[in-house]
Amino acid sequence: MVDVESFIPEATDEIAEAIGDKNAVIALSGGVDSSTAAALAYEAIGDQLTAVYVDTGLMRKGETDEIRETFGYMDSLRIVEAQDRFLDALGGETDPEEKRHVIGEQFIREFETVARDVDADYLVQGTIYPDRIESEGTIKSHHNVGGLPEVVDFEGIVEPMRDLYKDEVREVARALDLEEIISERMPFPGPGLAVRIIGEVTEEKLEVAREANHVVEDELEAYDPWQALAAVIGKATGVKGDNRVHGWVVAVRSVESRDGMTARAQEIDWETLQRIQSRITGSHETVARVVYDVTHKPPATIEYE
Ligand code: XMP
């Protein structure tokens, strides 16, 4: 386990030394990794850092407001409202890798605009150890690891947490007094709800996925999962009121893991599952069914795409 007492000063020294009196940017995602890296970098270089949060429209419920509250103390926080541009760029795309690619590209474009605007020379990233391993193995394209540096012409990239595991990042986040909602938050993938929607991303599916993810995080918090999530996986018949409907099937998944590389599906009690089912089917006219995913990783992945 990382020794937080020595890690924080070492990391801030490293950041300050690498960046000197130049400007840096960091992409804030709302997750614990980028938030912790941003807090470390802000401590190291203050307003030479611009933290950029791109609201892709694929975020969790309330996430943008939480960012505003948590990082509002940074004068240089930039919130980019890009929801429409992401949906437009995704168009009717259904291929999982292509969806990731489109989101990654759009993200780079949004980020690049701000980086140019503030004359940033350095990029700070919240990359952690498992990200590097999965990226090297090209298990799938992680948009927050592969893409950015190649496109924007930075003088250097600073990754102060490159050797840490997620539980160590949480330790650091707590030591930095980050809001609990961030330090204890479940990991959320860079491409957001798009990988929790099978096939085409539409506003309707996004609405269903956003609310269902909120319900699942809320109901399963007590199980202390590595990740608990909901995905819109297809359509099936159901009966709502007096009508037969062809509505969405929402899959619920809750897993234990240390680093996301392998994971075990959690055993959840029936009553909790039923409550989740009832809240999700009740949340939206067009949700017909809720199923629980019992598959470990491997053979499944944690996310659905
Ligand atoms: P999978 O679905 O491959 O996910 O079992 C492993 C862990 O990685 C997260 N994940 C991502 N995180 N960008 C990210 O920042 C991504 O593109 C991405 N894809 C998956 C996933 O949520 C899980 O914690």
Short mmCIF file of N, CA and C in Angstrom, two decimals, residues 39-163:
data_model
loop_
_atom_site.label_atom_id
_atom_site.label_comp_id
_atom_site.label_asym_id
_atom_site.label_seq_id
_atom_site.Cartn_x
_atom_site.Cartn_y
_atom_site.Cartn_z
N ALA A 39 -6.52 17.59 -7.98
CA ALA A 39 -6.28 18.19 -6.66
C ALA A 39 -4.77 18.24 -6.36
N LEU A 40 -4.07 17.18 -6.71
CA LEU A 40 -2.60 17.16 -6.52
C LEU A 40 -1.94 18.24 -7.35
N ALA A 41 -2.35 18.33 -8.61
CA ALA A 41 -1.72 19.30 -9.51
C ALA A 41 -2.04 20.72 -9.09
N TYR A 42 -3.26 20.93 -8.60
CA TYR A 42 -3.63 22.29 -8.16
C TYR A 42 -2.80 22.69 -6.95
N GLU A 43 -2.59 21.70 -6.08
CA GLU A 43 -1.75 21.98 -4.91
C GLU A 43 -0.32 22.32 -5.36
N ALA A 44 0.13 21.67 -6.43
CA ALA A 44 1.51 21.87 -6.89
C ALA A 44 1.68 23.19 -7.64
N ILE A 45 0.74 23.52 -8.53
CA ILE A 45 0.99 24.69 -9.41
C ILE A 45 -0.14 25.73 -9.41
N GLY A 46 -1.16 25.53 -8.57
CA GLY A 46 -2.23 26.53 -8.44
C GLY A 46 -2.87 26.87 -9.77
N ASP A 47 -3.06 28.15 -10.02
CA ASP A 47 -3.81 28.57 -11.21
C ASP A 47 -3.06 28.43 -12.53
N GLN A 48 -1.86 27.90 -12.47
CA GLN A 48 -1.22 27.53 -13.75
C GLN A 48 -1.93 26.31 -14.34
N LEU A 49 -2.75 25.67 -13.50
CA LEU A 49 -3.51 24.50 -13.97
C LEU A 49 -4.92 24.90 -14.38
N THR A 50 -5.33 24.48 -15.57
CA THR A 50 -6.73 24.62 -15.96
C THR A 50 -7.35 23.23 -15.95
N ALA A 51 -8.37 23.07 -15.13
CA ALA A 51 -9.08 21.79 -15.10
C ALA A 51 -10.26 21.89 -16.05
N VAL A 52 -10.35 20.95 -16.98
CA VAL A 52 -11.39 21.00 -18.00
C VAL A 52 -12.36 19.84 -17.80
N TYR A 53 -13.60 20.17 -17.61
CA TYR A 53 -14.62 19.12 -17.50
C TYR A 53 -15.52 19.23 -18.72
N VAL A 54 -15.53 18.18 -19.53
CA VAL A 54 -16.37 18.19 -20.72
C VAL A 54 -17.65 17.43 -20.39
N ASP A 55 -18.78 18.12 -20.41
CA ASP A 55 -20.04 17.43 -20.20
C ASP A 55 -20.46 16.83 -21.54
N THR A 56 -20.23 15.52 -21.65
CA THR A 56 -20.49 14.81 -22.91
C THR A 56 -21.96 14.44 -23.05
N GLY A 57 -22.73 14.61 -21.98
CA GLY A 57 -24.12 14.16 -21.99
C GLY A 57 -24.20 12.67 -21.68
N LEU A 58 -23.04 12.04 -21.46
CA LEU A 58 -23.01 10.60 -21.19
C LEU A 58 -22.63 10.36 -19.73
N MET A 59 -22.79 11.41 -18.91
CA MET A 59 -22.35 11.36 -17.52
C MET A 59 -23.44 10.80 -16.61
N ARG A 60 -23.04 10.52 -15.38
CA ARG A 60 -24.00 10.06 -14.39
C ARG A 60 -24.91 11.20 -13.93
N LYS A 61 -26.03 10.82 -13.34
CA LYS A 61 -26.98 11.80 -12.84
C LYS A 61 -26.28 12.72 -11.82
N GLY A 62 -26.41 13.99 -12.00
CA GLY A 62 -25.89 14.95 -11.01
C GLY A 62 -24.39 15.18 -11.07
N GLU A 63 -23.69 14.50 -11.97
CA GLU A 63 -22.23 14.55 -11.97
C GLU A 63 -21.69 15.96 -12.25
N THR A 64 -22.30 16.65 -13.20
CA THR A 64 -21.80 17.97 -13.56
C THR A 64 -21.94 18.95 -12.39
N ASP A 65 -23.06 18.85 -11.68
CA ASP A 65 -23.25 19.74 -10.52
C ASP A 65 -22.24 19.43 -9.43
N GLU A 66 -21.94 18.13 -9.26
CA GLU A 66 -20.96 17.77 -8.23
C GLU A 66 -19.59 18.34 -8.55
N ILE A 67 -19.25 18.32 -9.82
CA ILE A 67 -17.96 18.87 -10.25
C ILE A 67 -17.91 20.36 -9.92
N ARG A 68 -19.01 21.02 -10.24
CA ARG A 68 -19.08 22.47 -10.00
C ARG A 68 -18.88 22.76 -8.51
N GLU A 69 -19.52 21.94 -7.67
CA GLU A 69 -19.40 22.17 -6.23
C GLU A 69 -18.01 21.84 -5.72
N THR A 70 -17.49 20.69 -6.17
CA THR A 70 -16.22 20.23 -5.62
C THR A 70 -15.03 21.06 -6.08
N PHE A 71 -15.05 21.45 -7.34
CA PHE A 71 -13.87 22.13 -7.88
C PHE A 71 -14.11 23.61 -8.15
N GLY A 72 -15.25 24.10 -7.67
CA GLY A 72 -15.57 25.52 -7.85
C GLY A 72 -14.49 26.42 -7.26
N TYR A 73 -13.73 25.88 -6.27
CA TYR A 73 -12.68 26.70 -5.65
C TYR A 73 -11.53 27.00 -6.60
N MET A 74 -11.44 26.23 -7.69
CA MET A 74 -10.38 26.52 -8.67
C MET A 74 -10.89 27.60 -9.63
N ASP A 75 -10.21 28.74 -9.64
CA ASP A 75 -10.66 29.82 -10.53
C ASP A 75 -10.63 29.38 -11.97
N SER A 76 -9.74 28.44 -12.25
CA SER A 76 -9.50 28.08 -13.66
C SER A 76 -10.33 26.88 -14.12
N LEU A 77 -11.32 26.47 -13.34
CA LEU A 77 -12.18 25.36 -13.78
C LEU A 77 -12.97 25.75 -15.03
N ARG A 78 -12.96 24.90 -16.05
CA ARG A 78 -13.75 25.15 -17.27
C ARG A 78 -14.75 24.02 -17.46
N ILE A 79 -16.00 24.37 -17.53
CA ILE A 79 -17.01 23.35 -17.83
C ILE A 79 -17.48 23.55 -19.26
N VAL A 80 -17.27 22.55 -20.09
CA VAL A 80 -17.63 22.67 -21.51
C VAL A 80 -18.93 21.90 -21.75
N GLU A 81 -19.95 22.63 -22.19
CA GLU A 81 -21.25 22.00 -22.43
C GLU A 81 -21.27 21.42 -23.85
N ALA A 82 -21.04 20.13 -23.97
CA ALA A 82 -20.87 19.57 -25.32
C ALA A 82 -21.85 18.44 -25.60
N GLN A 83 -22.94 18.38 -24.83
CA GLN A 83 -23.88 17.26 -24.96
C GLN A 83 -24.37 17.05 -26.39
N ASP A 84 -24.80 18.15 -27.02
CA ASP A 84 -25.37 18.02 -28.37
C ASP A 84 -24.33 17.57 -29.37
N ARG A 85 -23.12 18.08 -29.21
CA ARG A 85 -22.07 17.72 -30.17
C ARG A 85 -21.72 16.23 -30.07
N PHE A 86 -21.75 15.67 -28.87
CA PHE A 86 -21.45 14.23 -28.74
C PHE A 86 -22.55 13.38 -29.36
N LEU A 87 -23.80 13.75 -29.09
CA LEU A 87 -24.91 12.97 -29.67
C LEU A 87 -24.89 13.04 -31.19
N ASP A 88 -24.61 14.23 -31.71
CA ASP A 88 -24.52 14.40 -33.17
C ASP A 88 -23.40 13.53 -33.73
N ALA A 89 -22.25 13.57 -33.07
CA ALA A 89 -21.09 12.82 -33.57
C ALA A 89 -21.38 11.32 -33.54
N LEU A 90 -22.10 10.88 -32.51
CA LEU A 90 -22.41 9.45 -32.41
C LEU A 90 -23.39 9.01 -33.50
N GLY A 91 -24.25 9.94 -33.90
CA GLY A 91 -25.23 9.64 -34.95
C GLY A 91 -25.91 8.33 -34.64
N GLY A 92 -26.02 7.46 -35.62
CA GLY A 92 -26.67 6.18 -35.37
C GLY A 92 -25.66 5.07 -35.17
N GLU A 93 -24.43 5.41 -34.81
CA GLU A 93 -23.36 4.39 -34.72
C GLU A 93 -23.74 3.27 -33.75
N THR A 94 -23.51 2.03 -34.16
CA THR A 94 -23.86 0.89 -33.30
C THR A 94 -22.65 0.03 -32.94
N ASP A 95 -21.57 0.17 -33.66
CA ASP A 95 -20.41 -0.68 -33.40
C ASP A 95 -19.67 -0.22 -32.13
N PRO A 96 -19.44 -1.13 -31.17
CA PRO A 96 -18.87 -0.72 -29.88
C PRO A 96 -17.53 0.01 -30.00
N GLU A 97 -16.62 -0.52 -30.76
CA GLU A 97 -15.30 0.12 -30.88
C GLU A 97 -15.42 1.46 -31.59
N GLU A 98 -16.29 1.50 -32.60
CA GLU A 98 -16.48 2.75 -33.34
C GLU A 98 -17.09 3.82 -32.42
N LYS A 99 -18.02 3.41 -31.55
CA LYS A 99 -18.61 4.37 -30.61
C LYS A 99 -17.52 4.96 -29.71
N ARG A 100 -16.66 4.08 -29.19
CA ARG A 100 -15.56 4.57 -28.35
C ARG A 100 -14.68 5.54 -29.11
N HIS A 101 -14.44 5.19 -30.36
CA HIS A 101 -13.56 6.00 -31.20
C HIS A 101 -14.16 7.40 -31.41
N VAL A 102 -15.44 7.42 -31.75
CA VAL A 102 -16.13 8.71 -31.99
C VAL A 102 -16.08 9.58 -30.73
N ILE A 103 -16.37 8.95 -29.60
CA ILE A 103 -16.38 9.70 -28.34
C ILE A 103 -14.98 10.22 -28.02
N GLY A 104 -13.99 9.35 -28.21
CA GLY A 104 -12.60 9.75 -27.97
C GLY A 104 -12.19 10.93 -28.83
N GLU A 105 -12.54 10.86 -30.11
CA GLU A 105 -12.18 11.94 -31.05
C GLU A 105 -12.86 13.25 -30.67
N GLN A 106 -14.15 13.16 -30.36
CA GLN A 106 -14.90 14.37 -30.01
C GLN A 106 -14.32 14.98 -28.73
N PHE A 107 -13.97 14.09 -27.81
CA PHE A 107 -13.41 14.54 -26.54
C PHE A 107 -12.12 15.31 -26.78
N ILE A 108 -11.28 14.76 -27.65
CA ILE A 108 -10.00 15.40 -27.97
C ILE A 108 -10.26 16.79 -28.56
N ARG A 109 -11.22 16.86 -29.46
CA ARG A 109 -11.52 18.14 -30.09
C ARG A 109 -11.92 19.19 -29.05
N GLU A 110 -12.81 18.78 -28.13
CA GLU A 110 -13.29 19.71 -27.10
C GLU A 110 -12.14 20.15 -26.20
N PHE A 111 -11.33 19.18 -25.85
CA PHE A 111 -10.24 19.42 -24.90
C PHE A 111 -9.17 20.31 -25.53
N GLU A 112 -8.89 20.00 -26.79
CA GLU A 112 -7.87 20.72 -27.54
C GLU A 112 -8.21 22.22 -27.63
N THR A 113 -9.50 22.49 -27.84
CA THR A 113 -9.92 23.88 -27.95
C THR A 113 -9.53 24.66 -26.69
N VAL A 114 -9.77 24.06 -25.53
CA VAL A 114 -9.44 24.75 -24.28
C VAL A 114 -7.92 24.81 -24.10
N ALA A 115 -7.24 23.70 -24.40
CA ALA A 115 -5.78 23.65 -24.22
C ALA A 115 -5.10 24.75 -25.03
N ARG A 116 -5.58 24.95 -26.26
CA ARG A 116 -5.01 26.00 -27.11
C ARG A 116 -5.32 27.37 -26.52
N ASP A 117 -6.56 27.51 -26.08
CA ASP A 117 -7.03 28.78 -25.56
C ASP A 117 -6.21 29.24 -24.35
N VAL A 118 -5.80 28.30 -23.50
CA VAL A 118 -5.06 28.71 -22.29
C VAL A 118 -3.56 28.53 -22.48
N ASP A 119 -3.15 28.24 -23.70
CA ASP A 119 -1.71 28.10 -23.99
C ASP A 119 -1.04 27.06 -23.10
N ALA A 120 -1.66 25.89 -23.04
CA ALA A 120 -1.12 24.87 -22.13
C ALA A 120 0.10 24.18 -22.75
N ASP A 121 1.14 24.03 -21.95
CA ASP A 121 2.34 23.33 -22.42
C ASP A 121 2.35 21.89 -21.93
N TYR A 122 1.70 21.66 -20.80
CA TYR A 122 1.74 20.33 -20.20
C TYR A 122 0.34 19.75 -20.01
N LEU A 123 0.31 18.43 -20.06
CA LEU A 123 -0.92 17.70 -19.81
C LEU A 123 -0.73 16.87 -18.55
N VAL A 124 -1.64 17.03 -17.60
CA VAL A 124 -1.61 16.18 -16.41
C VAL A 124 -2.70 15.13 -16.60
N GLN A 125 -2.39 13.87 -16.32
CA GLN A 125 -3.40 12.82 -16.48
C GLN A 125 -3.49 11.96 -15.22
N GLY A 126 -4.69 11.50 -14.95
CA GLY A 126 -4.92 10.66 -13.78
C GLY A 126 -4.75 9.18 -14.07
N THR A 127 -3.94 8.87 -15.04
CA THR A 127 -3.70 7.46 -15.41
C THR A 127 -3.20 6.67 -14.19
N ILE A 128 -3.77 5.50 -13.99
CA ILE A 128 -3.26 4.65 -12.90
C ILE A 128 -2.72 3.35 -13.48
N TYR A 129 -2.12 2.55 -12.63
CA TYR A 129 -1.40 1.36 -13.10
C TYR A 129 -2.25 0.42 -13.98
N PRO A 130 -3.45 0.03 -13.52
CA PRO A 130 -4.23 -0.90 -14.36
C PRO A 130 -4.60 -0.32 -15.73
N ASP A 131 -4.74 1.00 -15.85
CA ASP A 131 -5.03 1.61 -17.16
C ASP A 131 -3.89 1.31 -18.12
N ARG A 132 -2.68 1.42 -17.61
CA ARG A 132 -1.51 1.22 -18.48
C ARG A 132 -1.45 -0.22 -18.94
N ILE A 133 -1.73 -1.14 -18.02
CA ILE A 133 -1.66 -2.55 -18.37
C ILE A 133 -2.71 -2.90 -19.41
N GLU A 134 -3.96 -2.47 -19.17
CA GLU A 134 -5.02 -2.82 -20.12
C GLU A 134 -4.78 -2.18 -21.47
N SER A 135 -4.23 -0.96 -21.46
CA SER A 135 -3.98 -0.29 -22.73
C SER A 135 -2.89 -0.99 -23.53
N GLU A 136 -1.84 -1.43 -22.81
CA GLU A 136 -0.76 -2.14 -23.51
C GLU A 136 -1.28 -3.41 -24.15
N GLY A 137 -2.18 -4.07 -23.43
CA GLY A 137 -2.73 -5.33 -23.95
C GLY A 137 -3.79 -5.10 -25.03
N THR A 138 -4.09 -3.82 -25.30
CA THR A 138 -5.16 -3.44 -26.24
C THR A 138 -6.42 -4.29 -26.07
N ILE A 139 -6.81 -4.49 -24.81
CA ILE A 139 -8.06 -5.20 -24.58
C ILE A 139 -9.21 -4.38 -25.15
N LYS A 140 -9.14 -3.10 -24.97
CA LYS A 140 -10.06 -2.21 -25.67
C LYS A 140 -9.47 -0.81 -25.63
N SER A 141 -9.96 0.06 -26.49
CA SER A 141 -9.34 1.38 -26.55
C SER A 141 -9.87 2.26 -25.42
N HIS A 142 -9.04 2.53 -24.46
CA HIS A 142 -9.41 3.42 -23.36
C HIS A 142 -9.18 4.84 -23.83
N HIS A 143 -10.26 5.58 -23.99
CA HIS A 143 -10.07 6.87 -24.63
C HIS A 143 -9.24 7.83 -23.80
N ASN A 144 -9.21 7.62 -22.50
CA ASN A 144 -8.48 8.58 -21.68
C ASN A 144 -7.01 8.24 -21.53
N VAL A 145 -6.56 7.19 -22.18
CA VAL A 145 -5.14 6.86 -22.10
C VAL A 145 -4.47 7.06 -23.45
N GLY A 146 -5.03 6.44 -24.48
CA GLY A 146 -4.35 6.43 -25.77
C GLY A 146 -4.30 7.76 -26.50
N GLY A 147 -5.42 8.43 -26.62
CA GLY A 147 -5.56 9.47 -27.63
C GLY A 147 -4.92 10.83 -27.44
N LEU A 148 -5.09 11.44 -26.29
CA LEU A 148 -4.79 12.87 -26.18
C LEU A 148 -3.39 13.33 -26.61
N PRO A 149 -2.34 12.74 -26.06
CA PRO A 149 -1.02 13.31 -26.30
C PRO A 149 -0.62 13.36 -27.77
N GLU A 150 -1.09 12.41 -28.56
CA GLU A 150 -0.69 12.40 -29.97
C GLU A 150 -1.22 13.60 -30.74
N VAL A 151 -2.37 14.08 -30.32
CA VAL A 151 -3.03 15.12 -31.09
C VAL A 151 -2.59 16.51 -30.65
N VAL A 152 -2.64 16.74 -29.37
CA VAL A 152 -2.27 18.07 -28.88
C VAL A 152 -0.76 18.07 -28.68
N ASP A 153 -0.14 19.14 -29.12
CA ASP A 153 1.30 19.17 -29.10
C ASP A 153 1.82 19.67 -27.76
N PHE A 154 1.79 18.80 -26.75
CA PHE A 154 2.26 19.22 -25.43
C PHE A 154 3.77 19.03 -25.31
N GLU A 155 4.35 19.86 -24.47
CA GLU A 155 5.78 19.68 -24.20
C GLU A 155 6.02 18.43 -23.37
N GLY A 156 5.05 18.10 -22.54
CA GLY A 156 5.22 16.91 -21.71
C GLY A 156 3.92 16.47 -21.08
N ILE A 157 3.92 15.24 -20.61
CA ILE A 157 2.74 14.69 -19.95
C ILE A 157 3.16 14.28 -18.53
N VAL A 158 2.35 14.65 -17.57
CA VAL A 158 2.68 14.32 -16.19
C VAL A 158 1.61 13.37 -15.65
N GLU A 159 2.02 12.22 -15.20
CA GLU A 159 1.08 11.22 -14.68
C GLU A 159 1.49 10.82 -13.27
N PRO A 160 1.11 11.66 -12.30
CA PRO A 160 1.65 11.46 -10.95
C PRO A 160 1.18 10.16 -10.28
N MET A 161 0.13 9.54 -10.80
CA MET A 161 -0.41 8.35 -10.10
C MET A 161 -0.21 7.08 -10.91
N ARG A 162 0.74 7.14 -11.85
CA ARG A 162 0.90 6.03 -12.80
C ARG A 162 1.17 4.67 -12.16
N ASP A 163 1.70 4.66 -10.91
CA ASP A 163 2.01 3.37 -10.29
C ASP A 163 1.00 2.96 -9.23
#
